[in-house]
Amino acid sequence: MNETIQKKMSDSPALRWTALVLLASAMFFAYIFVDILSPLQEILQTQRGWDPQAYGHFAGSEPFLNVFVFFLIFAGIILDKMGVRFTAILSGGVMVLGAAINWFAVTDTFEASSFKTFMDGILNLPQAWWNVTPWYDGMPASAKLSAIGFMIFGCGAEMAGITVSRGIVKWFTGHEMALAMGIEMAIARVGVAVVMIGSPALASIAPVSVSRPVAASLLLVCIGLICFIVYGFMDKKLDAQGAEEEKDDPFKISDIGKILSLRMFWVVALLCVLYYSAIFPFQKYAINMLQCNLHFTAEQAGYVFFVFPLGAAAVTPFLGNFLDRKGKGATMLILGAMLMIICHLIFAFVVPATQSVVITLAAIIVLGISFSLVPAALWPSVPKLIDGKLLGSAYALIFWIQNIGLYAFPMIIGSVLKASNPGVEDPLKYNYTIPMVVFAMLGVAALLLGLYLKAIDKKGGYGLEEPNIKK
């Protein structure tokens, strides 16, 4: 009887998996909102006047506050001080606020309001080297306000990401933690697949409306907040049973100089920013690229591209298991970069020339494998390369540098797409060759760094090629 009383909620499989479902559902809905406008680039241009440059500046706005206001670091401090329960609900509320602003910005109500006139008159910054904001002179009012909402949403999403990871650790320590982490990530990636099909399907219902899918995803984000609130009640009961949160190493200002002086830190950080900048910004343009090259509707392109996140979600656990048992982490990084280069070059030259759906599908599937290879090998390698005492601060700096790429490259690709298609006004007539070559060049740089990392590992014996599970 006494053993029953002392048993914690986290020891019950039903309760801890219920906690995971609540946390993973909130992140699933957040991932849907992140890419809800990605398949709608054509409609955004025809209905709201967003050319590729405006779309790129909106797409890059999500990590803006994380890059320039260091919000992710503050989010980590809030999580350390206030705990999972408070931070989860706060992050959900911030996401709802940002999503609501983003939705209002693309509605017909905003287009007909005096607020649109107000937005037309502000944030008209010159396109100069010092303008690091998403806003520029001539940017449509709806894109300006959408960028404001998206960057607020991005703060909540980043906060939710680190909070959900901490929550999983809290409930699954001593249980199926690796499996739970993998399932949460897989569910989140399925959200990207859902949005690639669902968003254009909702938008195309007569009358065609770009705001309709955004409204639907806003509703889902609100449901995600409810999931966090329900989780909060469970978490409070778990705390009452004496559960303690496992804290990550805190970010330390004093560690910055030490970390930035480490050669291995820069290799890992640059690998991270190069690779992710060739994947996540690509997702923002993939549907329109397929529309232009295959003459598909957004819905048809969504059905082709949705195999990318689904394939990545399916393959990741197997690659992680291989890495744990067989090793070859540096080799996996190199292979992932090579596959990425090949796929982007196929999108640049082969797909436009052949207009082959089979070749396109094959390239998307292989890119999904690449998307699984690199993260599965990269993140477990960090503790092998950097002193454990500096690990928490090193991760924070790596994420910050990664966000710089995720902020800059959607804008860069949008500007390149516009510059390489002078005079083109039809969003279904763009030539994507040069933007895809830019993505491929990021892969080349990542490949060179991967080869360099493998050479360093061979010389220094960091154990990147060794399995994580020691026999």
mmCIF file of N, CA and C in Angstrom, residues 188-267:
data_model
loop_
_atom_site.group_PDB
_atom_site.id
_atom_site.type_symbol
_atom_site.label_atom_id
_atom_site.label_comp_id
_atom_site.label_asym_id
_atom_site.label_seq_id
_atom_site.Cartn_x
_atom_site.Cartn_y
_atom_site.Cartn_z
ATOM 1 N N ALA A 188 6.340 16.407 -34.867
ATOM 2 C CA ALA A 188 6.496 17.797 -35.305
ATOM 3 C C ALA A 188 6.758 17.865 -36.807
ATOM 4 N N ARG A 189 7.584 16.953 -37.326
ATOM 5 C CA ARG A 189 7.884 16.965 -38.758
ATOM 6 C C ARG A 189 6.674 16.564 -39.593
ATOM 7 N N VAL A 190 5.819 15.705 -39.028
ATOM 8 C CA VAL A 190 4.587 15.352 -39.731
ATOM 9 C C VAL A 190 3.733 16.605 -39.923
ATOM 10 N N GLY A 191 3.839 17.557 -38.982
ATOM 11 C CA GLY A 191 3.110 18.814 -39.119
ATOM 12 C C GLY A 191 3.463 19.544 -40.403
ATOM 13 N N VAL A 192 4.732 19.485 -40.802
ATOM 14 C CA VAL A 192 5.161 20.123 -42.056
ATOM 15 C C VAL A 192 4.501 19.414 -43.240
ATOM 16 N N ALA A 193 4.408 18.090 -43.179
ATOM 17 C CA ALA A 193 3.770 17.339 -44.266
ATOM 18 C C ALA A 193 2.290 17.704 -44.372
ATOM 19 N N VAL A 194 1.625 17.811 -43.231
ATOM 20 C CA VAL A 194 0.199 18.143 -43.217
ATOM 21 C C VAL A 194 -0.050 19.502 -43.848
ATOM 22 N N VAL A 195 0.794 20.476 -43.503
ATOM 23 C CA VAL A 195 0.557 21.837 -43.981
ATOM 24 C C VAL A 195 0.803 21.958 -45.484
ATOM 25 N N MET A 196 1.709 21.167 -46.032
ATOM 26 C CA MET A 196 1.981 21.246 -47.467
ATOM 27 C C MET A 196 0.777 20.809 -48.301
ATOM 28 N N ILE A 197 -0.052 19.947 -47.731
ATOM 29 C CA ILE A 197 -1.267 19.504 -48.427
ATOM 30 C C ILE A 197 -2.470 20.338 -47.990
ATOM 31 N N GLY A 198 -2.596 20.536 -46.679
ATOM 32 C CA GLY A 198 -3.786 21.171 -46.130
ATOM 33 C C GLY A 198 -3.907 22.643 -46.450
ATOM 34 N N SER A 199 -2.793 23.378 -46.430
ATOM 35 C CA SER A 199 -2.857 24.822 -46.629
ATOM 36 C C SER A 199 -3.401 25.202 -48.012
ATOM 37 N N PRO A 200 -2.837 24.671 -49.107
ATOM 38 C CA PRO A 200 -3.402 25.026 -50.413
ATOM 39 C C PRO A 200 -4.812 24.503 -50.617
ATOM 40 N N ALA A 201 -5.143 23.372 -49.990
ATOM 41 C CA ALA A 201 -6.502 22.832 -50.120
ATOM 42 C C ALA A 201 -7.517 23.777 -49.493
ATOM 43 N N LEU A 202 -7.207 24.310 -48.317
ATOM 44 C CA LEU A 202 -8.103 25.254 -47.652
ATOM 45 C C LEU A 202 -8.182 26.572 -48.425
ATOM 46 N N ALA A 203 -7.033 27.035 -48.906
ATOM 47 C CA ALA A 203 -7.003 28.325 -49.606
ATOM 48 C C ALA A 203 -7.795 28.282 -50.907
ATOM 49 N N SER A 204 -7.848 27.120 -51.555
ATOM 50 C CA SER A 204 -8.459 27.030 -52.884
ATOM 51 C C SER A 204 -9.970 26.895 -52.853
ATOM 52 N N ILE A 205 -10.550 26.723 -51.666
ATOM 53 C CA ILE A 205 -12.014 26.661 -51.567
ATOM 54 C C ILE A 205 -12.593 28.006 -52.006
ATOM 55 N N ALA A 206 -13.557 27.965 -52.906
ATOM 56 C CA ALA A 206 -14.112 29.210 -53.431
ATOM 57 C C ALA A 206 -14.865 29.986 -52.342
ATOM 58 N N PRO A 207 -14.663 31.292 -52.258
ATOM 59 C CA PRO A 207 -13.677 32.068 -53.010
ATOM 60 C C PRO A 207 -12.270 31.850 -52.470
ATOM 61 N N VAL A 208 -11.277 31.845 -53.364
ATOM 62 C CA VAL A 208 -9.894 31.621 -52.967
ATOM 63 C C VAL A 208 -9.488 32.665 -51.923
ATOM 64 N N SER A 209 -8.912 32.203 -50.808
ATOM 65 C CA SER A 209 -8.565 33.117 -49.713
ATOM 66 C C SER A 209 -7.269 32.684 -49.054
ATOM 67 N N VAL A 210 -6.313 33.590 -48.965
ATOM 68 C CA VAL A 210 -5.049 33.284 -48.314
ATOM 69 C C VAL A 210 -5.198 33.290 -46.802
ATOM 70 N N SER A 211 -6.220 33.978 -46.287
ATOM 71 C CA SER A 211 -6.370 34.084 -44.830
ATOM 72 C C SER A 211 -7.030 32.855 -44.218
ATOM 73 N N ARG A 212 -7.764 32.068 -45.028
ATOM 74 C CA ARG A 212 -8.507 30.933 -44.482
ATOM 75 C C ARG A 212 -7.593 29.884 -43.833
ATOM 76 N N PRO A 213 -6.539 29.418 -44.514
ATOM 77 C CA PRO A 213 -5.655 28.449 -43.848
ATOM 78 C C PRO A 213 -4.932 29.039 -42.643
ATOM 79 N N VAL A 214 -4.631 30.342 -42.687
ATOM 80 C CA VAL A 214 -3.975 30.967 -41.532
ATOM 81 C C VAL A 214 -4.924 30.979 -40.344
ATOM 82 N N ALA A 215 -6.211 31.228 -40.595
ATOM 83 C CA ALA A 215 -7.205 31.194 -39.520
ATOM 84 C C ALA A 215 -7.310 29.794 -38.925
ATOM 85 N N ALA A 216 -7.298 28.776 -39.804
ATOM 86 C CA ALA A 216 -7.377 27.395 -39.317
ATOM 87 C C ALA A 216 -6.166 27.045 -38.456
ATOM 88 N N SER A 217 -4.988 27.470 -38.890
ATOM 89 C CA SER A 217 -3.777 27.168 -38.110
ATOM 90 C C SER A 217 -3.732 27.972 -36.815
ATOM 91 N N LEU A 218 -4.292 29.193 -36.822
ATOM 92 C CA LEU A 218 -4.409 29.969 -35.584
ATOM 93 C C LEU A 218 -5.276 29.215 -34.582
ATOM 94 N N LEU A 219 -6.360 28.631 -35.048
ATOM 95 C CA LEU A 219 -7.214 27.822 -34.169
ATOM 96 C C LEU A 219 -6.429 26.654 -33.573
ATOM 97 N N LEU A 220 -5.602 26.024 -34.401
ATOM 98 C CA LEU A 220 -4.786 24.913 -33.904
ATOM 99 C C LEU A 220 -3.774 25.383 -32.855
ATOM 100 N N VAL A 221 -3.185 26.557 -33.068
ATOM 101 C CA VAL A 221 -2.252 27.102 -32.083
ATOM 102 C C VAL A 221 -2.972 27.374 -30.759
ATOM 103 N N CYS A 222 -4.228 27.830 -30.837
ATOM 104 C CA CYS A 222 -5.029 28.019 -29.614
ATOM 105 C C CYS A 222 -5.271 26.677 -28.914
ATOM 106 N N ILE A 223 -5.524 25.637 -29.693
ATOM 107 C CA ILE A 223 -5.680 24.300 -29.109
ATOM 108 C C ILE A 223 -4.366 23.857 -28.469
ATOM 109 N N GLY A 224 -3.241 24.228 -29.100
ATOM 110 C CA GLY A 224 -1.935 23.925 -28.513
ATOM 111 C C GLY A 224 -1.759 24.589 -27.166
ATOM 112 N N LEU A 225 -2.223 25.825 -27.030
ATOM 113 C CA LEU A 225 -2.172 26.506 -25.728
ATOM 114 C C LEU A 225 -3.004 25.745 -24.700
ATOM 115 N N ILE A 226 -4.165 25.260 -25.110
ATOM 116 C CA ILE A 226 -5.001 24.462 -24.197
ATOM 117 C C ILE A 226 -4.260 23.196 -23.781
ATOM 118 N N CYS A 227 -3.547 22.574 -24.725
ATOM 119 C CA CYS A 227 -2.737 21.386 -24.402
ATOM 120 C C CYS A 227 -1.702 21.715 -23.330
ATOM 121 N N PHE A 228 -1.039 22.869 -23.468
ATOM 122 C CA PHE A 228 -0.056 23.281 -22.471
ATOM 123 C C PHE A 228 -0.717 23.526 -21.107
ATOM 124 N N ILE A 229 -1.919 24.097 -21.106
ATOM 125 C CA ILE A 229 -2.616 24.358 -19.840
ATOM 126 C C ILE A 229 -2.988 23.041 -19.158
ATOM 127 N N VAL A 230 -3.521 22.081 -19.934
ATOM 128 C CA VAL A 230 -3.857 20.769 -19.373
ATOM 129 C C VAL A 230 -2.595 20.089 -18.853
ATOM 130 N N TYR A 231 -1.512 20.177 -19.644
ATOM 131 C CA TYR A 231 -0.235 19.631 -19.181
ATOM 132 C C TYR A 231 0.183 20.285 -17.871
ATOM 133 N N GLY A 232 -0.085 21.580 -17.720
ATOM 134 C CA GLY A 232 0.290 22.291 -16.500
ATOM 135 C C GLY A 232 -0.339 21.690 -15.267
ATOM 136 N N PHE A 233 -1.599 21.268 -15.359
ATOM 137 C CA PHE A 233 -2.252 20.631 -14.214
ATOM 138 C C PHE A 233 -1.569 19.308 -13.865
ATOM 139 N N MET A 234 -1.213 18.532 -14.895
ATOM 140 C CA MET A 234 -0.507 17.271 -14.647
ATOM 141 C C MET A 234 0.860 17.527 -14.035
ATOM 142 N N ASP A 235 1.555 18.551 -14.561
ATOM 143 C CA ASP A 235 2.888 18.870 -14.083
ATOM 144 C C ASP A 235 2.855 19.328 -12.625
ATOM 145 N N LYS A 236 1.812 20.076 -12.263
ATOM 146 C CA LYS A 236 1.674 20.551 -10.878
ATOM 147 C C LYS A 236 1.511 19.380 -9.920
ATOM 148 N N LYS A 237 0.713 18.383 -10.327
ATOM 149 C CA LYS A 237 0.539 17.198 -9.489
ATOM 150 C C LYS A 237 1.839 16.410 -9.374
ATOM 151 N N LEU A 238 2.592 16.360 -10.482
ATOM 152 C CA LEU A 238 3.874 15.655 -10.449
ATOM 153 C C LEU A 238 4.839 16.351 -9.493
ATOM 154 N N ASP A 239 4.864 17.686 -9.537
ATOM 155 C CA ASP A 239 5.708 18.443 -8.601
ATOM 156 C C ASP A 239 5.318 18.180 -7.155
ATOM 157 N N ALA A 240 4.022 18.038 -6.913
ATOM 158 C CA ALA A 240 3.546 17.786 -5.558
ATOM 159 C C ALA A 240 4.019 16.437 -5.028
ATOM 160 N N GLN A 241 4.379 15.556 -5.965
ATOM 161 C CA GLN A 241 4.892 14.244 -5.577
ATOM 162 C C GLN A 241 6.406 14.237 -5.387
ATOM 163 N N GLY A 242 7.020 15.424 -5.504
ATOM 164 C CA GLY A 242 8.454 15.542 -5.244
ATOM 165 C C GLY A 242 9.337 15.423 -6.462
ATOM 166 N N ALA A 243 8.748 15.495 -7.654
ATOM 167 C CA ALA A 243 9.565 15.422 -8.868
ATOM 168 C C ALA A 243 10.417 16.679 -9.002
ATOM 169 N N GLU A 244 11.619 16.508 -9.529
ATOM 170 C CA GLU A 244 12.520 17.638 -9.729
ATOM 171 C C GLU A 244 12.891 17.734 -11.200
ATOM 172 N N GLU A 245 12.951 18.972 -11.697
ATOM 173 C CA GLU A 245 13.366 19.189 -13.075
ATOM 174 C C GLU A 245 14.875 19.098 -13.196
ATOM 175 N N GLU A 246 15.316 18.402 -14.257
ATOM 176 C CA GLU A 246 16.751 18.352 -14.539
ATOM 177 C C GLU A 246 17.132 19.602 -15.319
ATOM 178 N N LYS A 247 17.987 20.421 -14.747
ATOM 179 C CA LYS A 247 18.355 21.694 -15.360
ATOM 180 C C LYS A 247 19.495 21.493 -16.358
ATOM 181 N N ASP A 248 19.399 22.199 -17.478
ATOM 182 C CA ASP A 248 20.518 22.231 -18.415
ATOM 183 C C ASP A 248 21.608 23.137 -17.857
ATOM 184 N N ASP A 249 22.817 23.007 -18.414
ATOM 185 C CA ASP A 249 23.872 23.935 -18.030
ATOM 186 C C ASP A 249 23.459 25.343 -18.437
ATOM 187 N N PRO A 250 23.484 26.314 -17.530
ATOM 188 C CA PRO A 250 23.036 27.660 -17.866
ATOM 189 C C PRO A 250 24.006 28.361 -18.805
ATOM 190 N N PHE A 251 23.457 29.302 -19.580
ATOM 191 C CA PHE A 251 24.291 30.128 -20.440
ATOM 192 C C PHE A 251 25.102 31.090 -19.586
ATOM 193 N N LYS A 252 26.394 31.138 -19.827
ATOM 194 C CA LYS A 252 27.275 31.997 -19.033
ATOM 195 C C LYS A 252 28.001 32.976 -19.956
ATOM 196 N N ILE A 253 27.862 34.275 -19.657
ATOM 197 C CA ILE A 253 28.542 35.292 -20.443
ATOM 198 C C ILE A 253 30.047 35.071 -20.422
ATOM 199 N N SER A 254 30.544 34.628 -19.258
ATOM 200 C CA SER A 254 31.995 34.451 -19.100
ATOM 201 C C SER A 254 32.553 33.346 -19.992
ATOM 202 N N ASP A 255 31.668 32.463 -20.457
ATOM 203 C CA ASP A 255 32.134 31.344 -21.295
ATOM 204 C C ASP A 255 32.260 31.720 -22.772
ATOM 205 N N ILE A 256 31.676 32.864 -23.159
ATOM 206 C CA ILE A 256 31.634 33.206 -24.580
ATOM 207 C C ILE A 256 33.028 33.266 -25.197
ATOM 208 N N GLY A 257 33.938 33.969 -24.533
ATOM 209 C CA GLY A 257 35.293 34.097 -25.061
ATOM 210 C C GLY A 257 35.981 32.755 -25.219
ATOM 211 N N LYS A 258 35.818 31.879 -24.226
ATOM 212 C CA LYS A 258 36.434 30.552 -24.296
ATOM 213 C C LYS A 258 35.879 29.760 -25.477
ATOM 214 N N ILE A 259 34.566 29.811 -25.631
ATOM 215 C CA ILE A 259 33.933 29.023 -26.687
ATOM 216 C C ILE A 259 34.314 29.538 -28.075
ATOM 217 N N LEU A 260 34.293 30.848 -28.245
ATOM 218 C CA LEU A 260 34.599 31.427 -29.560
ATOM 219 C C LEU A 260 36.045 31.213 -29.968
ATOM 220 N N SER A 261 36.905 30.899 -29.010
ATOM 221 C CA SER A 261 38.311 30.632 -29.320
ATOM 222 C C SER A 261 38.554 29.176 -29.710
ATOM 223 N N LEU A 262 37.524 28.343 -29.597
ATOM 224 C CA LEU A 262 37.676 26.921 -29.896
ATOM 225 C C LEU A 262 37.462 26.662 -31.387
ATOM 226 N N ARG A 263 38.434 26.064 -32.027
ATOM 227 C CA ARG A 263 38.309 25.728 -33.445
ATOM 228 C C ARG A 263 37.138 24.769 -33.687
ATOM 229 N N MET A 264 36.965 23.795 -32.799
ATOM 230 C CA MET A 264 35.916 22.800 -32.985
ATOM 231 C C MET A 264 34.533 23.423 -32.901
ATOM 232 N N PHE A 265 34.380 24.446 -32.061
ATOM 233 C CA PHE A 265 33.093 25.120 -31.976
ATOM 234 C C PHE A 265 32.712 25.720 -33.323
ATOM 235 N N TRP A 266 33.646 26.393 -33.960
ATOM 236 C CA TRP A 266 33.355 27.051 -35.232
ATOM 237 C C TRP A 266 33.059 26.043 -36.336
ATOM 238 N N VAL A 267 33.745 24.915 -36.309
ATOM 239 C CA VAL A 267 33.471 23.876 -37.307
ATOM 240 C C VAL A 267 32.038 23.385 -37.166
#
